[in-house]
PDB file of N, CA and C in Angstrom:
ATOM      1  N   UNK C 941       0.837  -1.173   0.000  1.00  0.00           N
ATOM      2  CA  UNK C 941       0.000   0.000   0.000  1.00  0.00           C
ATOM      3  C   UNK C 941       0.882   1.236   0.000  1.00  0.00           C
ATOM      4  N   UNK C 942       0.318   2.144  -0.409  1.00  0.00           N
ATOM      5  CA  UNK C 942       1.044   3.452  -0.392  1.00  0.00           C
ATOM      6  C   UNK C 942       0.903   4.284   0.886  1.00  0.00           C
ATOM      7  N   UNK C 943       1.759   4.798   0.787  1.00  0.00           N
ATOM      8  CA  UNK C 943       2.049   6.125   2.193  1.00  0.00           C
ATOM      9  C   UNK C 943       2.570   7.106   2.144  1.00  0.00           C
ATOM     10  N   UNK C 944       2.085   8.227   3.030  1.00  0.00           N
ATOM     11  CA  UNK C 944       2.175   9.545   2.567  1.00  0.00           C
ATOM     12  C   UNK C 944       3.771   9.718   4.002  1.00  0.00           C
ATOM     13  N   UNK C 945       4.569  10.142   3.568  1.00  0.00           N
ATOM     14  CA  UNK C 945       5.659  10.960   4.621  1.00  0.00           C
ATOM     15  C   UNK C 945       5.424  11.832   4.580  1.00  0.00           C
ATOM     16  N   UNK C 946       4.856  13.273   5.509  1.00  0.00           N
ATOM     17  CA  UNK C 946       4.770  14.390   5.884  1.00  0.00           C
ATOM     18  C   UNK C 946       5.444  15.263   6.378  1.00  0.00           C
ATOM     19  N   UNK C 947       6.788  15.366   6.467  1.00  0.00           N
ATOM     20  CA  UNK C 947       7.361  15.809   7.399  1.00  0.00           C
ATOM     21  C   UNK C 947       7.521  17.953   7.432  1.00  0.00           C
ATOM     22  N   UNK C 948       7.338  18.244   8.552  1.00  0.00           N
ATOM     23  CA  UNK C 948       7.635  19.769   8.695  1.00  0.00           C
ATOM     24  C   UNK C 948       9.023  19.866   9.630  1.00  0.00           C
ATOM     25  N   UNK C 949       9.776  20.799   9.200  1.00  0.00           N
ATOM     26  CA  UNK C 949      11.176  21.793   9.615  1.00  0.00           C
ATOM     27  C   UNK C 949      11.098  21.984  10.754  1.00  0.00           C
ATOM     28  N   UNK C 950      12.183  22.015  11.457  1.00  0.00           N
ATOM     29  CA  UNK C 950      12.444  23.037  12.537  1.00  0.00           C
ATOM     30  C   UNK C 950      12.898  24.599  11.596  1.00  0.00           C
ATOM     31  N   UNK C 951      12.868  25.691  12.283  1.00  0.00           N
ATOM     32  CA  UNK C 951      13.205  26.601  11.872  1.00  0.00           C
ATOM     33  C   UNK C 951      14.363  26.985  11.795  1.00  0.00           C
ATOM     34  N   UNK C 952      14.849  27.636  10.317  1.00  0.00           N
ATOM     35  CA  UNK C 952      16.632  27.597  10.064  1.00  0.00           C
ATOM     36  C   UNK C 952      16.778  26.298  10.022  1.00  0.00           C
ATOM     37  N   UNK C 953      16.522  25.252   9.150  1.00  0.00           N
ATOM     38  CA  UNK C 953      17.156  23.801   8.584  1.00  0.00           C
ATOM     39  C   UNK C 953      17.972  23.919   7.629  1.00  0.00           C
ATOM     40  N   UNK C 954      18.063  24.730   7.222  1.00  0.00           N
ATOM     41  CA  UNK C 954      18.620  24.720   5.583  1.00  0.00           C
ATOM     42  C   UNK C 954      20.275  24.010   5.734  1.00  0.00           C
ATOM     43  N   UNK C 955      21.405  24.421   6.663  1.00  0.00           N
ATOM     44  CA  UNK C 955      21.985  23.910   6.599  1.00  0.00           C
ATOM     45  C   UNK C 955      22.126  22.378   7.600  1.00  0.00           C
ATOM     46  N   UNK C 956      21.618  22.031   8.032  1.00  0.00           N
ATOM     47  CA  UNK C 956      21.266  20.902   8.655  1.00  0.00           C
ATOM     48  C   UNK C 956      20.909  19.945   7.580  1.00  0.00           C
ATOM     49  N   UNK C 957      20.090  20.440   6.349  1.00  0.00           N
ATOM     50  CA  UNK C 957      19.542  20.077   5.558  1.00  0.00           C
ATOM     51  C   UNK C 957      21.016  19.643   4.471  1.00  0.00           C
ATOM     52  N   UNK C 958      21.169  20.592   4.103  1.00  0.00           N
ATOM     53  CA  UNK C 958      22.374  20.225   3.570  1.00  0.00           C
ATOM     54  C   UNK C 958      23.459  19.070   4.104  1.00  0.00           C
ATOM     55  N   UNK C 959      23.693  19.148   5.469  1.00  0.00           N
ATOM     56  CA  UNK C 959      24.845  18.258   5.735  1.00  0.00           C
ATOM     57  C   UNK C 959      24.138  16.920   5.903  1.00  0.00           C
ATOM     58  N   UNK C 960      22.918  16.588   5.465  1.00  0.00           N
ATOM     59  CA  UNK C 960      22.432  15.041   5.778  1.00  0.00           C
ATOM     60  C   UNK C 960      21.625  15.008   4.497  1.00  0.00           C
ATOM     61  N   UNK C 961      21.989  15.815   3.256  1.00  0.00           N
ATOM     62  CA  UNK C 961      20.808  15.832   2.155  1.00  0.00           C
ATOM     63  C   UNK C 961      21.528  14.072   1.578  1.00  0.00           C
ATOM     64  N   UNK C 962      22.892  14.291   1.223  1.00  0.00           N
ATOM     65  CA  UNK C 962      23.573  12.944   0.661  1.00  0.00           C
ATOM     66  C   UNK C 962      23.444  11.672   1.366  1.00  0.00           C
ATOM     67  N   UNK C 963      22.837  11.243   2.430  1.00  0.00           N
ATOM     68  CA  UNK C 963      22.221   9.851   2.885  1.00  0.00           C
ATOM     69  C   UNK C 963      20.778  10.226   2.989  1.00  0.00           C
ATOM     70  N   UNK C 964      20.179  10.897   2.721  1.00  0.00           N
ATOM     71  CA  UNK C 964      18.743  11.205   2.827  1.00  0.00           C
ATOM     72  C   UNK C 964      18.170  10.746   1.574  1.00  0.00           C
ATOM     73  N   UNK C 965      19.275  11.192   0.024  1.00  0.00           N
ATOM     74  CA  UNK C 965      19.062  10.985  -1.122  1.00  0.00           C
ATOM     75  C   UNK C 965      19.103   9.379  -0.990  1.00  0.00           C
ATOM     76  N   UNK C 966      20.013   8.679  -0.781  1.00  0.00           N
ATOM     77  CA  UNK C 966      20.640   7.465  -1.086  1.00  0.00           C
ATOM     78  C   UNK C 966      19.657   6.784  -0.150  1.00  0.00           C
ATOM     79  N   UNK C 967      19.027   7.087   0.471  1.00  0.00           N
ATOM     80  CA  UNK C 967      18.056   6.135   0.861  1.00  0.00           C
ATOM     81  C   UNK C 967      16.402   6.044   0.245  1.00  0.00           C
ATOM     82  N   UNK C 968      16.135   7.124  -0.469  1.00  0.00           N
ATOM     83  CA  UNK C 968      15.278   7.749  -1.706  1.00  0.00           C
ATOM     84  C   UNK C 968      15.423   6.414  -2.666  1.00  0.00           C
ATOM     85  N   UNK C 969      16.808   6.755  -3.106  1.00  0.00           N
ATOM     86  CA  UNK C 969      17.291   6.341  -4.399  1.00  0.00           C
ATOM     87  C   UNK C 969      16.974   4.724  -3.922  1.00  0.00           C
ATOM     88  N   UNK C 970      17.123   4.080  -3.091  1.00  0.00           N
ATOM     89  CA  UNK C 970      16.746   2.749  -2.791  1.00  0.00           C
ATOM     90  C   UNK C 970      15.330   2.476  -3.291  1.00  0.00           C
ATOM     91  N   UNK C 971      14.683   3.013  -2.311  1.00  0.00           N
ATOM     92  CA  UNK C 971      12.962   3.195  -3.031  1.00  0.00           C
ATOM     93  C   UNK C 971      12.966   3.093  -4.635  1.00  0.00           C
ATOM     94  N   UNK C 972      13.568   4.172  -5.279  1.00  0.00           N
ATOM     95  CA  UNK C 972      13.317   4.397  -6.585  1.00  0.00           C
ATOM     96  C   UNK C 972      14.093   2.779  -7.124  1.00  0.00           C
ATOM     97  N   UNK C 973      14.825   2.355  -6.902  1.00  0.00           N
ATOM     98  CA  UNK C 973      15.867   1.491  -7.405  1.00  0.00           C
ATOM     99  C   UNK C 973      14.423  -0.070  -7.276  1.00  0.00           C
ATOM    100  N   UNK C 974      14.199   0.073  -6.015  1.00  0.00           N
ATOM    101  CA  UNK C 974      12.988  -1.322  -5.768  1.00  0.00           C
ATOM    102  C   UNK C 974      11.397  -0.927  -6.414  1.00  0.00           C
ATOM    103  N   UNK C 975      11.172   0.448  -7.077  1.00  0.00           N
ATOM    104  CA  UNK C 975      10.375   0.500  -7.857  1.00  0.00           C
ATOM    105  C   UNK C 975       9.132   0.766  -6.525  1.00  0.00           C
ATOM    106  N   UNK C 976       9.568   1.139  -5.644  1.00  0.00           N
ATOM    107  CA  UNK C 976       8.583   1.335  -4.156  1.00  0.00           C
ATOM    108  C   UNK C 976       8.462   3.425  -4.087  1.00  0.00           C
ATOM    109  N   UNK C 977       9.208   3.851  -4.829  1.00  0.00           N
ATOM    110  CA  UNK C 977       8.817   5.459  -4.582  1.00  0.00           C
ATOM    111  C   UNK C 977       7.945   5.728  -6.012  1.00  0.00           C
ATOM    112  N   UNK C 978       7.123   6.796  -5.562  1.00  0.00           N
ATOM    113  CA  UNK C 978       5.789   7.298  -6.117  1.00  0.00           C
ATOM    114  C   UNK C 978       6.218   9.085  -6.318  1.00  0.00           C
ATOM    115  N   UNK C 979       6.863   9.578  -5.041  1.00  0.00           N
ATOM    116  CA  UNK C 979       7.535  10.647  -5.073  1.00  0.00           C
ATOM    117  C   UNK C 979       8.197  11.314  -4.589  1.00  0.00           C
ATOM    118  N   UNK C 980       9.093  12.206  -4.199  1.00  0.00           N
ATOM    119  CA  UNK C 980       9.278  12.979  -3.211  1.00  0.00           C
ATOM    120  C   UNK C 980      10.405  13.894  -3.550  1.00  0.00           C
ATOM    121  N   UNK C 981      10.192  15.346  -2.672  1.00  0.00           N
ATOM    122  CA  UNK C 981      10.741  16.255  -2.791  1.00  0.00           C
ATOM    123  C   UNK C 981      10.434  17.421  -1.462  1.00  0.00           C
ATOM    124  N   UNK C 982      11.156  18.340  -1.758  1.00  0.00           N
ATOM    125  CA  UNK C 982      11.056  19.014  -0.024  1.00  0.00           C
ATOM    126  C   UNK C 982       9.514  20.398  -1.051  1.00  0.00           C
ATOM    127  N   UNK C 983       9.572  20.664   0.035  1.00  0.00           N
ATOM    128  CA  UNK C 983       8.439  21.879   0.396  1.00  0.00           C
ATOM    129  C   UNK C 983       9.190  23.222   0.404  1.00  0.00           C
ATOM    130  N   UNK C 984       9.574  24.189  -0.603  1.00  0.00           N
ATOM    131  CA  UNK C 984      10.488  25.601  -0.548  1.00  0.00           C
ATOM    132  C   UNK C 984       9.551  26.560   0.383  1.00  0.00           C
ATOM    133  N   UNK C 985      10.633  26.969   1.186  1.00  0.00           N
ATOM    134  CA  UNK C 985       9.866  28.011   2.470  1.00  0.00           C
ATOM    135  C   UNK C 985       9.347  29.012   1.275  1.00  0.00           C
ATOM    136  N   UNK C 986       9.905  29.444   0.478  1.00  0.00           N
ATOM    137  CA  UNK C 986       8.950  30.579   0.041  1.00  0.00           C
ATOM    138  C   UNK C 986       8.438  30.280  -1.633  1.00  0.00           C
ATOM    139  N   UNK C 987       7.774  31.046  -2.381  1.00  0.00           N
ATOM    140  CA  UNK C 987       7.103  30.444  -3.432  1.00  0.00           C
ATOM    141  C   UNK C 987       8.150  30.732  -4.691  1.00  0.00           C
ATOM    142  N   UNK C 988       9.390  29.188  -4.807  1.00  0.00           N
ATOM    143  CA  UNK C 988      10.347  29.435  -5.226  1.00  0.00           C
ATOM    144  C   UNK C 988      10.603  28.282  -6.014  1.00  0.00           C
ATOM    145  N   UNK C 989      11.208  27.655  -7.055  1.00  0.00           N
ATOM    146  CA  UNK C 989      11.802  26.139  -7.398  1.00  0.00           C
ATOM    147  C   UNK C 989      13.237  26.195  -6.361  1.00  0.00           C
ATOM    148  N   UNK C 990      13.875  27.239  -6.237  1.00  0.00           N
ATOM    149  CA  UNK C 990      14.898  27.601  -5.633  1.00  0.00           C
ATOM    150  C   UNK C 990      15.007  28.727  -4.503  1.00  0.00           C
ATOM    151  N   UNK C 991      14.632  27.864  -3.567  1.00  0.00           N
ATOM    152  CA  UNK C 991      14.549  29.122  -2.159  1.00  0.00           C
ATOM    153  C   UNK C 991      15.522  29.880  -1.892  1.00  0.00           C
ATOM    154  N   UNK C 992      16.769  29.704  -2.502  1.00  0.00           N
ATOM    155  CA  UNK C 992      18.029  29.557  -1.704  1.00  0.00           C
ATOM    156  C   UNK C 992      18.084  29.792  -0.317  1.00  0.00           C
ATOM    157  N   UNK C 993      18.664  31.313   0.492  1.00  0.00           N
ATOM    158  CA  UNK C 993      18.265  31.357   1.560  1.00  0.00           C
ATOM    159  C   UNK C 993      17.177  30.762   2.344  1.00  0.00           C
ATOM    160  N   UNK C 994      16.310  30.774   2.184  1.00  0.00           N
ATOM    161  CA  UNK C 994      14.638  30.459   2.717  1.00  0.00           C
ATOM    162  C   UNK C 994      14.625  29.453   3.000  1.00  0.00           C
ATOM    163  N   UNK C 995      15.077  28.773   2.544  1.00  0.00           N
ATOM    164  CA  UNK C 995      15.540  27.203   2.558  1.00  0.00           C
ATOM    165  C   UNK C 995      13.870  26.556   2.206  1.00  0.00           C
ATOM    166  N   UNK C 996      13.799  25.116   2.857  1.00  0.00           N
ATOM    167  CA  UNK C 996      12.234  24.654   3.118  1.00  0.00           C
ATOM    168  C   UNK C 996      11.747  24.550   4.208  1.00  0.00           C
ATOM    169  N   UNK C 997      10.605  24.174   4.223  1.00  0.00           N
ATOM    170  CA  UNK C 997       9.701  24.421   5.090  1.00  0.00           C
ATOM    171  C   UNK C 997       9.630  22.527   5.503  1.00  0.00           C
ATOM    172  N   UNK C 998       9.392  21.857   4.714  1.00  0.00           N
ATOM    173  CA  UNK C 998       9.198  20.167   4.954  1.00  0.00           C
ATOM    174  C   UNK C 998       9.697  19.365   3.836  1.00  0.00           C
ATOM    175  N   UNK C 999       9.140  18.235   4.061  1.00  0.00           N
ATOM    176  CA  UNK C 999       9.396  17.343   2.624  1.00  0.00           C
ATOM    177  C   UNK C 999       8.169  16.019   2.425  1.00  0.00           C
ATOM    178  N   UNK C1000       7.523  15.818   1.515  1.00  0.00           N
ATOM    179  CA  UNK C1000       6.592  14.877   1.229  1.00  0.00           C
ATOM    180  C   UNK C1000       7.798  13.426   0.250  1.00  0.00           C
ATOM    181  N   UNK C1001       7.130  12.475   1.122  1.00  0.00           N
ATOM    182  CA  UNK C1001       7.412  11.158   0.424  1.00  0.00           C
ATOM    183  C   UNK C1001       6.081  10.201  -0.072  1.00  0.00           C
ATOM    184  N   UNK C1002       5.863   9.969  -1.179  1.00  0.00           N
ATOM    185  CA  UNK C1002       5.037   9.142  -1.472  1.00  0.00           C
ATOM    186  C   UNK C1002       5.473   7.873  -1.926  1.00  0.00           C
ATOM    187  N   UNK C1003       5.929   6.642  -0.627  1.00  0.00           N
ATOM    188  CA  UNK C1003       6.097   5.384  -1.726  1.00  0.00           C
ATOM    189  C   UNK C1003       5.046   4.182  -0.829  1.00  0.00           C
ATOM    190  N   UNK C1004       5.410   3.021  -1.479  1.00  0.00           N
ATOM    191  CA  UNK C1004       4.710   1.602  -1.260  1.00  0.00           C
ATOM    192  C   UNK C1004       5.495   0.889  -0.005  1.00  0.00           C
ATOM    193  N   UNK C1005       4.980   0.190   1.036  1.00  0.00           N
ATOM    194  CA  UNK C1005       5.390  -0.466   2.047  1.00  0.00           C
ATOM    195  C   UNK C1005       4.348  -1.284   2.543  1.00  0.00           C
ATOM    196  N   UNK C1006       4.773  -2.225   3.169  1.00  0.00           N
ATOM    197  CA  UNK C1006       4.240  -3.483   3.175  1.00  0.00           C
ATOM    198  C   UNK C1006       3.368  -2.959   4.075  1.00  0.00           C
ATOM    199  N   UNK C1007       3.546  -1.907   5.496  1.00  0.00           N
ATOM    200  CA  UNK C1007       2.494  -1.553   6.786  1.00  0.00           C
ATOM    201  C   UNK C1007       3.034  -0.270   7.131  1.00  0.00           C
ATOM    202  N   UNK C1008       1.745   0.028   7.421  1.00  0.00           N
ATOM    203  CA  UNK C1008       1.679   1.897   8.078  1.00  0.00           C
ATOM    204  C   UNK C1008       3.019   1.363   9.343  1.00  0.00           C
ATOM    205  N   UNK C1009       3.390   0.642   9.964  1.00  0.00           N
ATOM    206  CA  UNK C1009       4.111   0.516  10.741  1.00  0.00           C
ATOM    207  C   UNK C1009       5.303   0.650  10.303  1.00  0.00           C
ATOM    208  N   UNK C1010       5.560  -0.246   9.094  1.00  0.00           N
ATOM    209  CA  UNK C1010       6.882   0.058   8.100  1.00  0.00           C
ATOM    210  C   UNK C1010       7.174   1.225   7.832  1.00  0.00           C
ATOM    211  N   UNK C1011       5.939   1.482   7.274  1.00  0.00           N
ATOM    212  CA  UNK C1011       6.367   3.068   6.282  1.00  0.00           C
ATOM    213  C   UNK C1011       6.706   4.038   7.982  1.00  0.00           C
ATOM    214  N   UNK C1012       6.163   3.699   8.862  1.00  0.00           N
ATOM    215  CA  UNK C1012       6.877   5.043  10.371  1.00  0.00           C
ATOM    216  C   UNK C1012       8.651   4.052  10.596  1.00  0.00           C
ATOM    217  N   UNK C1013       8.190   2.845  10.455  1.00  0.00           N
ATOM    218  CA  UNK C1013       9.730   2.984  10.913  1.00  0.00           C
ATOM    219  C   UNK C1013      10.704   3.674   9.584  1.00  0.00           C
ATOM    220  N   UNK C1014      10.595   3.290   8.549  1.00  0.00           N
ATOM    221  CA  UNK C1014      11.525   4.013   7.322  1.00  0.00           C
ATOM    222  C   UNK C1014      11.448   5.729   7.861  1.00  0.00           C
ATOM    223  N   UNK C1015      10.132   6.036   7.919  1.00  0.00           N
ATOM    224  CA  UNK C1015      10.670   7.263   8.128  1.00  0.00           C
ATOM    225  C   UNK C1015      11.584   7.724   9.203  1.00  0.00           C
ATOM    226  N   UNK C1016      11.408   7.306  10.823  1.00  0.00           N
ATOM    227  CA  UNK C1016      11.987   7.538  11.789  1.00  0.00           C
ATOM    228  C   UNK C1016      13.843   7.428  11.591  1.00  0.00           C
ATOM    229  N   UNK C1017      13.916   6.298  10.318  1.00  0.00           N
ATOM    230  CA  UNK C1017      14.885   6.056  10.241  1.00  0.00           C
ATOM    231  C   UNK C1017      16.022   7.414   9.432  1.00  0.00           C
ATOM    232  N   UNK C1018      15.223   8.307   8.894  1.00  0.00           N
ATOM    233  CA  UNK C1018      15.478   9.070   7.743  1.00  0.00           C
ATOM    234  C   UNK C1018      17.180   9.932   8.774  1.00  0.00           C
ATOM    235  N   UNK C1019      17.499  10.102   7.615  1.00  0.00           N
ATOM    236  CA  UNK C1019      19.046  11.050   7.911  1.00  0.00           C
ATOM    237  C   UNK C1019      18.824  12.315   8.392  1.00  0.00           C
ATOM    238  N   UNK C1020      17.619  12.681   7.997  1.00  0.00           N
ATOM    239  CA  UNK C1020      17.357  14.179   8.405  1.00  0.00           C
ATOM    240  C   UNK C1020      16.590  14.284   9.345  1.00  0.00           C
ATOM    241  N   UNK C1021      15.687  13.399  10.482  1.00  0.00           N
ATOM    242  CA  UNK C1021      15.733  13.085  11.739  1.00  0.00           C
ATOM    243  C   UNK C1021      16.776  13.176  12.680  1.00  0.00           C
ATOM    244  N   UNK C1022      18.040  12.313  12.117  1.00  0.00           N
ATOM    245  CA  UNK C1022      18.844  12.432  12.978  1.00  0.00           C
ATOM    246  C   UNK C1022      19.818  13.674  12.998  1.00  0.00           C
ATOM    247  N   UNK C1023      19.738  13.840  11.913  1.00  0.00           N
ATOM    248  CA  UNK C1023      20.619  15.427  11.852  1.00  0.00           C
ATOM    249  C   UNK C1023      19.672  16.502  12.594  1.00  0.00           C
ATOM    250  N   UNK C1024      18.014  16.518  13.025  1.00  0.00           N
ATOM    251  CA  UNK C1024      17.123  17.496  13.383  1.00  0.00           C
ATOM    252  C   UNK C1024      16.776  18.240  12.883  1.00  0.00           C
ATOM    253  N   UNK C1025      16.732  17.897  11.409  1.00  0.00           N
ATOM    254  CA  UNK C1025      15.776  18.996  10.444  1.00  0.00           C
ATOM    255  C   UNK C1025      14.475  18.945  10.616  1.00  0.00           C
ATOM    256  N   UNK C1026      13.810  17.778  11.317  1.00  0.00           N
ATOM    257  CA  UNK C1026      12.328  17.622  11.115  1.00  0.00           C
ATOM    258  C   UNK C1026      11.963  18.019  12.739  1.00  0.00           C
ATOM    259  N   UNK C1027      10.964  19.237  12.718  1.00  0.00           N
ATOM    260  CA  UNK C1027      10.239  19.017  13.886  1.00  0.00           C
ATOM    261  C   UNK C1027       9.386  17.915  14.029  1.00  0.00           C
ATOM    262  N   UNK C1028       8.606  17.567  13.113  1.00  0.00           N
ATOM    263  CA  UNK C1028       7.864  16.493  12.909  1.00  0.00           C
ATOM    264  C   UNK C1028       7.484  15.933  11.943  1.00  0.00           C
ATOM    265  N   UNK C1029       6.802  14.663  12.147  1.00  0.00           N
ATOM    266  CA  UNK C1029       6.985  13.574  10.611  1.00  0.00           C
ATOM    267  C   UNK C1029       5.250  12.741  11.118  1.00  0.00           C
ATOM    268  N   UNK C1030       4.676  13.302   9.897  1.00  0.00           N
ATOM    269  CA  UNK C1030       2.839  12.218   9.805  1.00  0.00           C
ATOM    270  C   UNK C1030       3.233  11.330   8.869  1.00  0.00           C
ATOM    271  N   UNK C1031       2.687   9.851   9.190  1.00  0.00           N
ATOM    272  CA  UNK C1031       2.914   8.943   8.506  1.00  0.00           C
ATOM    273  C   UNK C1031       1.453   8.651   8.251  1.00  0.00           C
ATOM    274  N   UNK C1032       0.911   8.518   7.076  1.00  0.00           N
ATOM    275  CA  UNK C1032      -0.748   8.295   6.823  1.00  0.00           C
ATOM    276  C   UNK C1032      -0.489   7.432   5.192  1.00  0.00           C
ATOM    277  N   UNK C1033      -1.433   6.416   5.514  1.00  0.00           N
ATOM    278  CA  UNK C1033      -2.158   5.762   4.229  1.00  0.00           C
ATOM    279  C   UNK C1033      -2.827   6.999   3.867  1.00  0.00           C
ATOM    280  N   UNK C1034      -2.075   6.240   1.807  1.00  0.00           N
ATOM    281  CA  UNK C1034      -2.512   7.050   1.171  1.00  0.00           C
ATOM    282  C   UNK C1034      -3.054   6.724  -0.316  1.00  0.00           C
ATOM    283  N   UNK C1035      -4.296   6.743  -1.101  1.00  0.00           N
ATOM    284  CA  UNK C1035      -4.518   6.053  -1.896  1.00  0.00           C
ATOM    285  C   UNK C1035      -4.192   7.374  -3.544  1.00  0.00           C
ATOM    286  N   UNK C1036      -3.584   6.842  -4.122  1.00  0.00           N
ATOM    287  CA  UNK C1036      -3.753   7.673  -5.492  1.00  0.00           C
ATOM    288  C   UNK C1036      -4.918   7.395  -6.377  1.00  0.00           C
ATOM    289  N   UNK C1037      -5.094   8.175  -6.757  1.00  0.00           N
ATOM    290  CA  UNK C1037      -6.452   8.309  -8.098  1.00  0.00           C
ATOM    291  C   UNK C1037      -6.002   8.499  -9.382  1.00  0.00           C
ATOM    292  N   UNK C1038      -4.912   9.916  -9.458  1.00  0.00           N
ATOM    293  CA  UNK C1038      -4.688   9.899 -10.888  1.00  0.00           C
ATOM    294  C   UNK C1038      -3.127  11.078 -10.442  1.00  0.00           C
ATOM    295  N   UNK C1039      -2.431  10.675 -11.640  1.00  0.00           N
ATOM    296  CA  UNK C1039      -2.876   9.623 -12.584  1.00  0.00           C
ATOM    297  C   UNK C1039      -2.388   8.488 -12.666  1.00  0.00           C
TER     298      UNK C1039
END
């Protein structure tokens, strides 16, 4: 089933963000590699493709996991948890429609 990762910032992440973006990716890239990611990308603090300063605000993951339990532990597991970019992280079933 699919699942939504939600996660929102602490304030001023940007470089936090940066020093844990390269195992954050590589664990993405796993998903994409097992054909289990649907999507993901961060949330720009301001209405930007490129915040620079501003940095982001969160990041959405949309992939496939066997249980809402799975999909919280993958997330808990994320690089940017442990570095403390995320104030917080919703883990919710999530069904797509289109396309």
């Amino acid at each position: 089933m699919l699942y939504a990762i939600i996660a929102t910032d602490v304030q001023d992440s940007l470089e936090k963000r940066l020093a844990a973006r390269p195992d954050h990716l590589a664990r993405l890239e796993r998903l994409k590699t097992e054909g289990r990611l649907v999507l993901a990308g961060p949330h720009p603090a301001v209405d930007s493709n490129d915040p620079g300063t501003a940095g982001f605000s969160g990041s959405l993951v949309v992939a496939d996991f066997e249980s809402l339990e799975a999909a919280k532990a993958w997330a808990e597991a994320d690089p940017y948890r442990d570095a403390g970019v995320y104030a917080s992280v919703l883990v919710k079933p999530f069904k797509r429609v289109l396309p």
